[in-house]
GROMACS .gro file of C-alpha atoms in nm:
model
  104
    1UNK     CA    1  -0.676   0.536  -5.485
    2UNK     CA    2  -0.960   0.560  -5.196
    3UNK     CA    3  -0.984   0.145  -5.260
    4UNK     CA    4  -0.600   0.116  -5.191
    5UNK     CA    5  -0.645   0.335  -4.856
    6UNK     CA    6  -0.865   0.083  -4.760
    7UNK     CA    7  -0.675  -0.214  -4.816
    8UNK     CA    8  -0.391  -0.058  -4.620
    9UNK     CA    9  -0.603   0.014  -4.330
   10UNK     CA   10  -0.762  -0.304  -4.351
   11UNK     CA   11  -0.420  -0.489  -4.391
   12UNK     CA   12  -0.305  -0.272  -4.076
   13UNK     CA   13  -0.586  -0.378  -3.817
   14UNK     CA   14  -0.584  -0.736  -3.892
   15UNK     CA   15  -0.178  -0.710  -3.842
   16UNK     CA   16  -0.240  -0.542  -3.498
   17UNK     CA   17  -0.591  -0.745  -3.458
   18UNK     CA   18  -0.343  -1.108  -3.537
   19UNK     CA   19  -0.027  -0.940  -3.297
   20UNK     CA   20  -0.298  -0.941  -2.964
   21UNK     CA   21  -0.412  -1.273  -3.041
   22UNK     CA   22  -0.113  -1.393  -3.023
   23UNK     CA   23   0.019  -1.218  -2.703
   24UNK     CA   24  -0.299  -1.296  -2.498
   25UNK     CA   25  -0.236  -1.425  -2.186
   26UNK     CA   26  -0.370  -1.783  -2.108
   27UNK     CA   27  -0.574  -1.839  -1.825
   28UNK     CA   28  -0.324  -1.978  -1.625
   29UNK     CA   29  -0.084  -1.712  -1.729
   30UNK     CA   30  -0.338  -1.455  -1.621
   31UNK     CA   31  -0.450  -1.674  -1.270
   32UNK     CA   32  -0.037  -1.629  -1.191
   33UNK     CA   33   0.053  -1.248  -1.272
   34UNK     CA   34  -0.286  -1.168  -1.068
   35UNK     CA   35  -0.148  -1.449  -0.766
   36UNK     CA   36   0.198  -1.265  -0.814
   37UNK     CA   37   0.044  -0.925  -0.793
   38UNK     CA   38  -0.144  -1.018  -0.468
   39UNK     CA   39   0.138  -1.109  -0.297
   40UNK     CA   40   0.385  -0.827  -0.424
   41UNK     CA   41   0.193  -0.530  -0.264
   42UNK     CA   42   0.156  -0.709   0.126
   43UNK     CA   43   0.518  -0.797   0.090
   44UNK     CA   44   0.612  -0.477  -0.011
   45UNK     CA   45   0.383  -0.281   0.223
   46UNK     CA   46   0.584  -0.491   0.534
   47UNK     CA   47   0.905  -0.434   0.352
   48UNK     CA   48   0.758  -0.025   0.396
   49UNK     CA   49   0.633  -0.052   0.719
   50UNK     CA   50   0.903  -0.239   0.894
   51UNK     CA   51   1.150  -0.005   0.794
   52UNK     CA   52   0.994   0.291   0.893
   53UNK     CA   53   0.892   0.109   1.221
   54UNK     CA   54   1.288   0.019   1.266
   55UNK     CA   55   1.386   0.382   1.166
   56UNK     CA   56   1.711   0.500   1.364
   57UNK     CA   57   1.725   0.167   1.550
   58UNK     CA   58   1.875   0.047   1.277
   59UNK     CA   59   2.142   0.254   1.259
   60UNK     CA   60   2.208   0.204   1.639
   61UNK     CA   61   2.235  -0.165   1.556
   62UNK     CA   62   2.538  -0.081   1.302
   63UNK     CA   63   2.744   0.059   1.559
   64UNK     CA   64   2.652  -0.233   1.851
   65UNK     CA   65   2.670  -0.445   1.588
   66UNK     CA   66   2.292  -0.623   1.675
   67UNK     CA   67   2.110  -0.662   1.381
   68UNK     CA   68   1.698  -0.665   1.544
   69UNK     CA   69   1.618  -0.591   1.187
   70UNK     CA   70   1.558  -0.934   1.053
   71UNK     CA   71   1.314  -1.007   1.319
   72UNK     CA   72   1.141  -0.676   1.262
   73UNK     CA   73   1.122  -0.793   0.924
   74UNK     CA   74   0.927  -1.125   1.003
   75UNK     CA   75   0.708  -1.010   1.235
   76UNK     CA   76   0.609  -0.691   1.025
   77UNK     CA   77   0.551  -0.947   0.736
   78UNK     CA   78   0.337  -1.164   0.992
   79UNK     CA   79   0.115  -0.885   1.112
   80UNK     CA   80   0.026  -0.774   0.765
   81UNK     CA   81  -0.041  -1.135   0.649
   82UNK     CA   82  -0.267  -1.158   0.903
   83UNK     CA   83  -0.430  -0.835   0.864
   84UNK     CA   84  -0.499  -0.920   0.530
   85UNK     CA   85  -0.623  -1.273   0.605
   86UNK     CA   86  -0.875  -1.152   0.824
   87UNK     CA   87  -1.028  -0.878   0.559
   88UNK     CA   88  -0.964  -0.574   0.782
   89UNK     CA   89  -0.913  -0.242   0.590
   90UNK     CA   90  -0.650  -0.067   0.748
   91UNK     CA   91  -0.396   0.241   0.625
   92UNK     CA   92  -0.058   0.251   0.619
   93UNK     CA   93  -0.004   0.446   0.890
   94UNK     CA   94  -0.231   0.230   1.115
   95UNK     CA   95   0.008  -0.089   1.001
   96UNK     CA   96   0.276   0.138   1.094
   97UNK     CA   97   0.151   0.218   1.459
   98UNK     CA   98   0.014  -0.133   1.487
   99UNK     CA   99   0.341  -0.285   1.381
  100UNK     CA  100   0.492  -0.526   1.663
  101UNK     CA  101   0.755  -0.289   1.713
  102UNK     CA  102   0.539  -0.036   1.874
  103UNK     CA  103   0.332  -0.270   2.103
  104UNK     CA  104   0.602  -0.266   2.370
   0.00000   0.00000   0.00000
């Protein structure tokens, strides 16, 4: 009986031991979900930040019908790329204030 329990367990961990060998990640597989990663969080961070630095202008631009908020877009996206380029640490609510919208 007690040899049986073992032969299940055994049987078990080398089926979960043979299921994560074969779903490793290559290395190249790895090198791009860590590249894709990277550039998710800046891009998503000037996604944030531009469109709480557009705020209500937005909204104004609906009813004059001039969209700004592409521009905003590009140049919130170009700040933080170069933020990060340059190795500054900086919070989110610096990037905000720092955000070419409020340098006027």
């Amino acid at each position: 009986m007690l040899e049986d329990f073992d032969r299940v367990r055994v049987a078990r961990f080398e089926r979960v031991a043979r299921f994560w060998r074969n779903h490793q990640r290559t290395g190249r597989q790895e090198a791009i979900a860590q590249r894709r990663y990277a550039l998710t969080v800046p891009i998503t961070i000037a996604i944030n930040s531009s469109a709480l630095a557009v705020g209500n202008r937005y909204t104004s631009s609906l009813a004059t019908g001039k969209d700004d908020t592409s521009s905003d877009l590009a140049a919130g996206i170009d700040y933080i790329t170069s933020v990060l380029a340059a190795g500054k640490k900086t919070s989110s609510s610096e990037l905000h204030l720092l955000h070419p919208c409020h340098r006027e």
